[in-house]
Tab-separated table of C-alpha atoms in Angstrom:
chain	number	residue	atom	x	y	z
A	1	MET	CA	24.731	-17.263	-22.647
A	2	LEU	CA	24.953	-16.245	-18.992
A	3	SER	CA	28.350	-15.257	-17.673
A	4	LYS	CA	29.659	-16.564	-14.357
A	5	SER	CA	29.159	-13.115	-12.824
A	6	GLN	CA	25.546	-12.991	-14.014
A	7	ILE	CA	24.861	-16.434	-12.574
A	8	SER	CA	26.540	-15.453	-9.307
A	9	PHE	CA	24.491	-12.241	-9.063
A	10	ILE	CA	21.151	-13.893	-9.754
A	11	LYS	CA	21.894	-16.714	-7.317
A	12	SER	CA	22.765	-14.115	-4.661
A	13	LEU	CA	19.134	-12.958	-4.829
A	14	HIS	CA	18.169	-16.220	-3.147
A	15	GLN	CA	19.374	-14.481	0.029
A	16	LYS	CA	17.614	-11.598	1.792
A	17	LYS	CA	20.824	-9.575	2.261
A	18	PHE	CA	21.502	-9.340	-1.453
A	19	ARG	CA	17.866	-8.740	-2.362
A	20	LYS	CA	17.920	-5.756	-0.054
A	21	GLU	CA	21.220	-4.473	-1.444
A	22	SER	CA	20.139	-4.749	-5.084
A	23	GLY	CA	16.478	-3.870	-4.648
A	24	LEU	CA	15.531	-6.868	-6.782
A	25	PHE	CA	13.634	-10.095	-6.142
A	26	MET	CA	12.847	-13.164	-8.228
A	27	VAL	CA	9.579	-14.356	-9.745
A	28	GLU	CA	9.417	-17.738	-11.491
A	29	GLY	CA	6.853	-19.170	-13.888
A	30	ILE	CA	5.044	-17.398	-16.710
A	31	LYS	CA	1.673	-17.213	-14.909
A	32	SER	CA	3.142	-15.321	-11.956
A	33	ILE	CA	5.336	-13.155	-14.168
A	34	LYS	CA	2.289	-12.091	-16.207
A	35	GLU	CA	0.640	-10.855	-13.002
A	36	PHE	CA	3.615	-8.603	-12.310
A	37	ILE	CA	3.766	-7.365	-15.917
A	38	THR	CA	0.249	-5.911	-15.559
A	39	SER	CA	0.819	-4.556	-12.028
A	40	ASN	CA	2.499	-1.478	-10.590
A	41	TYR	CA	5.714	-3.437	-10.100
A	42	GLN	CA	8.566	-2.774	-12.507
A	43	ILE	CA	10.201	-5.802	-14.120
A	44	ASP	CA	13.920	-5.454	-14.797
A	45	THR	CA	14.781	-8.622	-16.765
A	46	ILE	CA	13.051	-11.795	-17.910
A	47	TYR	CA	15.156	-14.902	-18.514
A	48	TYR	CA	13.512	-17.559	-20.691
A	49	VAL	CA	14.307	-20.778	-22.519
A	50	SER	CA	13.738	-20.593	-26.282
A	51	GLU	CA	11.007	-23.251	-26.492
A	52	GLN	CA	8.898	-21.211	-24.038
A	53	TYR	CA	9.168	-17.886	-25.893
A	54	GLN	CA	5.733	-18.287	-27.483
A	55	PHE	CA	4.084	-17.945	-24.062
A	56	LEU	CA	5.445	-14.447	-23.470
A	57	PRO	CA	2.847	-11.667	-23.746
A	58	LYS	CA	3.596	-8.359	-25.398
A	59	LEU	CA	6.077	-6.600	-23.128
A	60	PRO	CA	6.809	-2.952	-22.338
A	61	ALA	CA	9.973	-1.678	-24.018
A	62	ASN	CA	11.762	-1.166	-20.698
A	63	ILE	CA	11.908	-4.904	-19.884
A	64	THR	CA	15.094	-6.713	-20.899
A	65	LEU	CA	14.682	-10.188	-22.412
A	66	PHE	CA	17.515	-12.692	-22.050
A	67	GLU	CA	17.478	-16.161	-23.588
A	68	VAL	CA	19.055	-18.958	-21.557
A	69	ASN	CA	19.271	-22.719	-21.925
A	70	ASN	CA	17.777	-25.203	-19.487
A	71	ALA	CA	21.090	-25.826	-17.744
A	72	GLU	CA	21.602	-22.107	-17.122
A	73	LEU	CA	18.053	-21.678	-15.856
A	74	GLY	CA	18.635	-24.583	-13.502
A	75	LYS	CA	21.659	-22.809	-12.034
A	76	ILE	CA	19.780	-19.605	-11.200
A	77	SER	CA	16.361	-21.023	-10.279
A	78	THR	CA	15.260	-21.802	-6.729
A	79	LEU	CA	13.010	-24.606	-7.982
A	80	GLN	CA	13.895	-28.265	-8.389
A	81	THR	CA	12.037	-28.191	-11.706
A	82	PRO	CA	12.404	-24.703	-13.267
A	83	GLN	CA	9.346	-23.470	-15.147
A	84	GLY	CA	10.992	-21.942	-18.213
A	85	PHE	CA	10.895	-18.340	-17.045
A	86	LEU	CA	12.573	-16.309	-14.312
A	87	ALA	CA	12.104	-12.577	-13.835
A	88	LEU	CA	13.980	-10.040	-11.752
A	89	VAL	CA	11.523	-7.513	-10.346
A	90	LYS	CA	12.256	-4.231	-8.601
A	91	MET	CA	11.126	-3.904	-5.011
A	92	PRO	CA	8.772	-0.982	-4.432
A	93	GLU	CA	9.716	1.742	-1.978
A	94	THR	CA	9.091	0.811	1.639
A	95	LYS	CA	6.053	2.611	2.970
A	96	SER	CA	3.836	2.673	6.036
A	97	VAL	CA	0.104	2.196	5.993
A	98	ALA	CA	-1.942	5.222	7.048
A	99	LYS	CA	-4.454	4.388	9.764
A	100	ASN	CA	-7.254	6.145	7.895
A	101	GLU	CA	-6.724	3.634	5.052
A	102	LEU	CA	-7.944	0.881	7.384
A	103	LYS	CA	-11.435	2.329	7.743
A	104	ASN	CA	-14.467	0.532	6.279
A	105	LYS	CA	-12.525	-2.623	5.418
A	106	PHE	CA	-10.899	-5.640	7.016
A	107	THR	CA	-7.140	-6.078	7.128
A	108	LEU	CA	-5.117	-9.145	8.063
A	109	VAL	CA	-2.309	-8.570	10.588
A	110	LEU	CA	0.417	-11.214	10.870
A	111	ASP	CA	2.394	-11.300	14.097
A	112	GLY	CA	5.668	-13.188	13.724
A	113	VAL	CA	4.618	-15.521	10.891
A	114	GLN	CA	7.893	-17.207	9.916
A	115	ASP	CA	7.190	-19.863	7.311
A	116	PRO	CA	7.584	-18.555	3.728
A	117	GLY	CA	4.977	-20.969	2.404
A	118	ASN	CA	2.434	-19.899	5.001
A	119	MET	CA	3.068	-16.240	4.211
A	120	GLY	CA	2.637	-16.814	0.490
A	121	THR	CA	-0.527	-18.845	0.969
A	122	ILE	CA	-2.029	-16.142	3.197
A	123	ILE	CA	-1.286	-13.491	0.558
A	124	ARG	CA	-2.928	-15.645	-2.124
A	125	THR	CA	-5.927	-16.238	0.148
A	126	ALA	CA	-6.273	-12.529	0.912
A	127	ASP	CA	-6.270	-11.791	-2.818
A	128	TRP	CA	-8.985	-14.399	-3.437
A	129	PHE	CA	-11.265	-12.903	-0.793
A	130	GLY	CA	-10.592	-9.274	-1.743
A	131	PHE	CA	-8.446	-8.185	1.210
A	132	GLU	CA	-6.317	-5.349	-0.142
A	133	ASN	CA	-3.745	-5.008	2.644
A	134	ILE	CA	-1.740	-7.206	4.989
A	135	ILE	CA	0.240	-5.745	7.889
A	136	CYS	CA	3.191	-7.790	9.164
A	137	SER	CA	5.281	-7.485	12.307
A	138	LEU	CA	8.908	-6.520	11.834
A	139	ASP	CA	10.050	-10.063	12.669
A	140	ALA	CA	7.763	-11.763	10.131
A	141	VAL	CA	9.302	-13.534	7.134
A	142	GLU	CA	10.301	-11.256	4.271
A	143	VAL	CA	7.636	-11.185	1.599
A	144	TYR	CA	10.223	-11.286	-1.226
A	145	ASN	CA	11.624	-14.624	-0.059
A	146	PRO	CA	11.515	-16.803	-3.233
A	147	LYS	CA	9.405	-19.461	-1.491
A	148	THR	CA	6.917	-16.809	-0.412
A	149	VAL	CA	6.752	-15.254	-3.875
A	150	GLN	CA	6.220	-18.693	-5.417
A	151	ALA	CA	3.451	-19.567	-2.961
A	152	THR	CA	1.524	-16.368	-3.770
A	153	MET	CA	1.113	-17.528	-7.407
A	154	GLY	CA	1.153	-13.911	-8.556
A	155	SER	CA	-1.143	-12.517	-5.865
A	156	LEU	CA	1.748	-10.518	-4.411
A	157	ALA	CA	1.297	-8.232	-7.414
A	158	ARG	CA	-2.130	-7.188	-6.098
A	159	VAL	CA	-1.949	-7.270	-2.290
A	160	ASN	CA	-0.209	-4.456	-0.405
A	161	ILE	CA	2.183	-5.694	2.288
A	162	PHE	CA	3.331	-3.425	5.124
A	163	TYR	CA	5.833	-4.104	7.910
A	164	GLN	CA	5.160	-2.277	11.193
A	165	ASP	CA	6.161	-2.290	14.842
A	166	LEU	CA	2.825	-3.820	15.808
A	167	PRO	CA	2.587	-2.857	19.522
A	168	ALA	CA	3.283	0.766	18.628
A	169	PHE	CA	1.116	0.738	15.520
A	170	LEU	CA	-1.918	-0.654	17.343
A	171	ILE	CA	-2.008	2.211	19.829
A	172	ASP	CA	-5.004	4.507	19.265
A	173	ILE	CA	-6.506	2.359	16.502
A	174	ASP	CA	-10.155	3.359	16.378
A	175	ILE	CA	-11.531	0.276	14.647
A	176	PRO	CA	-12.110	-3.171	16.212
A	177	ILE	CA	-9.028	-5.326	16.739
A	178	PHE	CA	-9.929	-8.998	16.399
A	179	GLY	CA	-7.402	-11.639	17.396
A	180	ALA	CA	-7.235	-15.382	16.766
A	181	LEU	CA	-6.983	-16.791	20.297
A	182	LEU	CA	-7.976	-20.068	21.929
A	183	ASP	CA	-10.217	-18.454	24.533
A	184	GLY	CA	-12.192	-16.048	22.352
A	185	GLN	CA	-15.775	-15.916	21.169
A	186	SER	CA	-16.693	-18.417	18.459
A	187	ILE	CA	-15.904	-17.094	14.992
A	188	TYR	CA	-19.417	-18.146	13.971
A	189	LYS	CA	-21.056	-16.012	16.668
A	190	THR	CA	-18.832	-12.940	16.308
A	191	HIS	CA	-20.394	-9.666	15.201
A	192	TRP	CA	-17.923	-8.412	12.613
A	193	GLY	CA	-19.429	-5.108	11.596
A	194	ASN	CA	-17.922	-3.341	8.596
A	195	GLU	CA	-14.270	-2.930	9.542
A	196	GLY	CA	-11.460	-4.232	11.679
A	197	LEU	CA	-8.000	-5.702	11.999
A	198	VAL	CA	-7.722	-9.497	12.195
A	199	ILE	CA	-4.545	-10.596	13.978
A	200	LEU	CA	-3.026	-14.036	13.436
A	201	GLY	CA	0.034	-15.240	15.312
A	202	ASN	CA	3.277	-17.134	14.927
A	203	GLU	CA	3.065	-20.801	13.902
A	204	GLY	CA	4.351	-22.074	17.256
A	205	LYS	CA	4.045	-19.237	19.755
A	206	GLY	CA	0.816	-17.615	18.658
A	207	ILE	CA	0.262	-13.883	19.107
A	208	SER	CA	2.851	-12.098	21.249
A	209	ALA	CA	1.845	-10.821	24.696
A	210	GLU	CA	2.448	-7.188	23.678
A	211	VAL	CA	0.028	-7.536	20.782
A	212	ILE	CA	-2.566	-9.545	22.750
A	213	GLU	CA	-2.893	-6.518	25.054
A	214	LYS	CA	-4.183	-4.492	22.111
A	215	ILE	CA	-6.858	-7.019	21.068
A	216	ASN	CA	-10.356	-5.991	22.119
A	217	GLN	CA	-12.282	-8.784	20.417
A	218	PRO	CA	-10.686	-12.237	20.850
A	219	VAL	CA	-12.066	-14.821	18.427
A	220	THR	CA	-11.600	-18.577	18.262
A	221	ILE	CA	-12.257	-21.202	15.619
A	222	PRO	CA	-14.148	-23.878	17.593
A	223	ARG	CA	-12.354	-27.207	17.802
A	224	VAL	CA	-14.458	-30.298	17.178
A	225	GLY	CA	-11.728	-32.919	16.882
A	226	LYS	CA	-8.513	-33.483	18.840
A	227	ALA	CA	-5.864	-31.547	16.879
A	228	GLU	CA	-3.848	-29.218	19.102
A	229	SER	CA	-3.710	-26.362	16.625
A	230	LEU	CA	-4.503	-25.131	13.120
A	231	ASN	CA	-1.991	-24.069	10.488
A	232	VAL	CA	-1.915	-20.262	10.402
A	233	ALA	CA	-2.651	-20.143	6.666
A	234	ILE	CA	-5.691	-22.375	7.155
A	235	SER	CA	-6.826	-20.141	10.029
A	236	ALA	CA	-6.465	-17.088	7.786
A	237	ALA	CA	-8.633	-18.738	5.126
A	238	ILE	CA	-11.342	-19.553	7.671
A	239	PHE	CA	-11.358	-15.982	8.978
A	240	CYS	CA	-11.465	-14.536	5.475
A	241	THR	CA	-14.319	-16.740	4.305
A	242	GLU	CA	-16.402	-16.086	7.430
A	243	ILE	CA	-15.936	-12.309	7.221
A	244	VAL	CA	-16.869	-12.268	3.545
A	245	ARG	CA	-19.848	-14.551	4.175
A	246	VAL	CA	-21.425	-12.397	6.867
A	247	ARG	CA	-20.748	-9.138	5.029
A	248	ASN	CA	-22.353	-10.374	1.833
């Protein structure tokens, strides 16, 4: 049975401040939790309801198992319909991406993306298309936001996420810097080569002026209909599929 203090602590992890203080974030659902079990992330505790125990894989000895009832799980979950499992996972150490690690591959760069669902969907999309790294601006939504984690469906366990001061980071980059802009070359006529950064902007404001200055290859997804804009996660999927298509 969960104590009031345990419930209070786990619920505090719904907020960024307390995730940062504790170094823990939440993962819900057995499918996503399994992805983290087999990754480089370290799981601290798994809370489960008894009727779901059979779905647990064999676990390392350093993971604590804690049985809860449905009412208790409902109190600590962020979901309207909890999925029987909730894990507390340790955040990895914050690190910067080395510029030489960007060679001979494509990397998504997210400038000011704010919606947790969009961020999670982009991470899941990057995983599907084999993009290993995503670089985010310092003002982008936190990747350990529960809604973001949920939207990744476990892909967060495989995609490296870095937060950088983008204008400073993009100085002296010696690979192409592509940017999703309205006045660029058609994505279907772009010569992609073998490497590059692909910058996508904020849902409402687009790419910031300071970052636009660093783009040397503006690219646009041609509009055929009358919609004013594309969802950033949809744009990311279109860029990923086109890059993979022409490279293969």
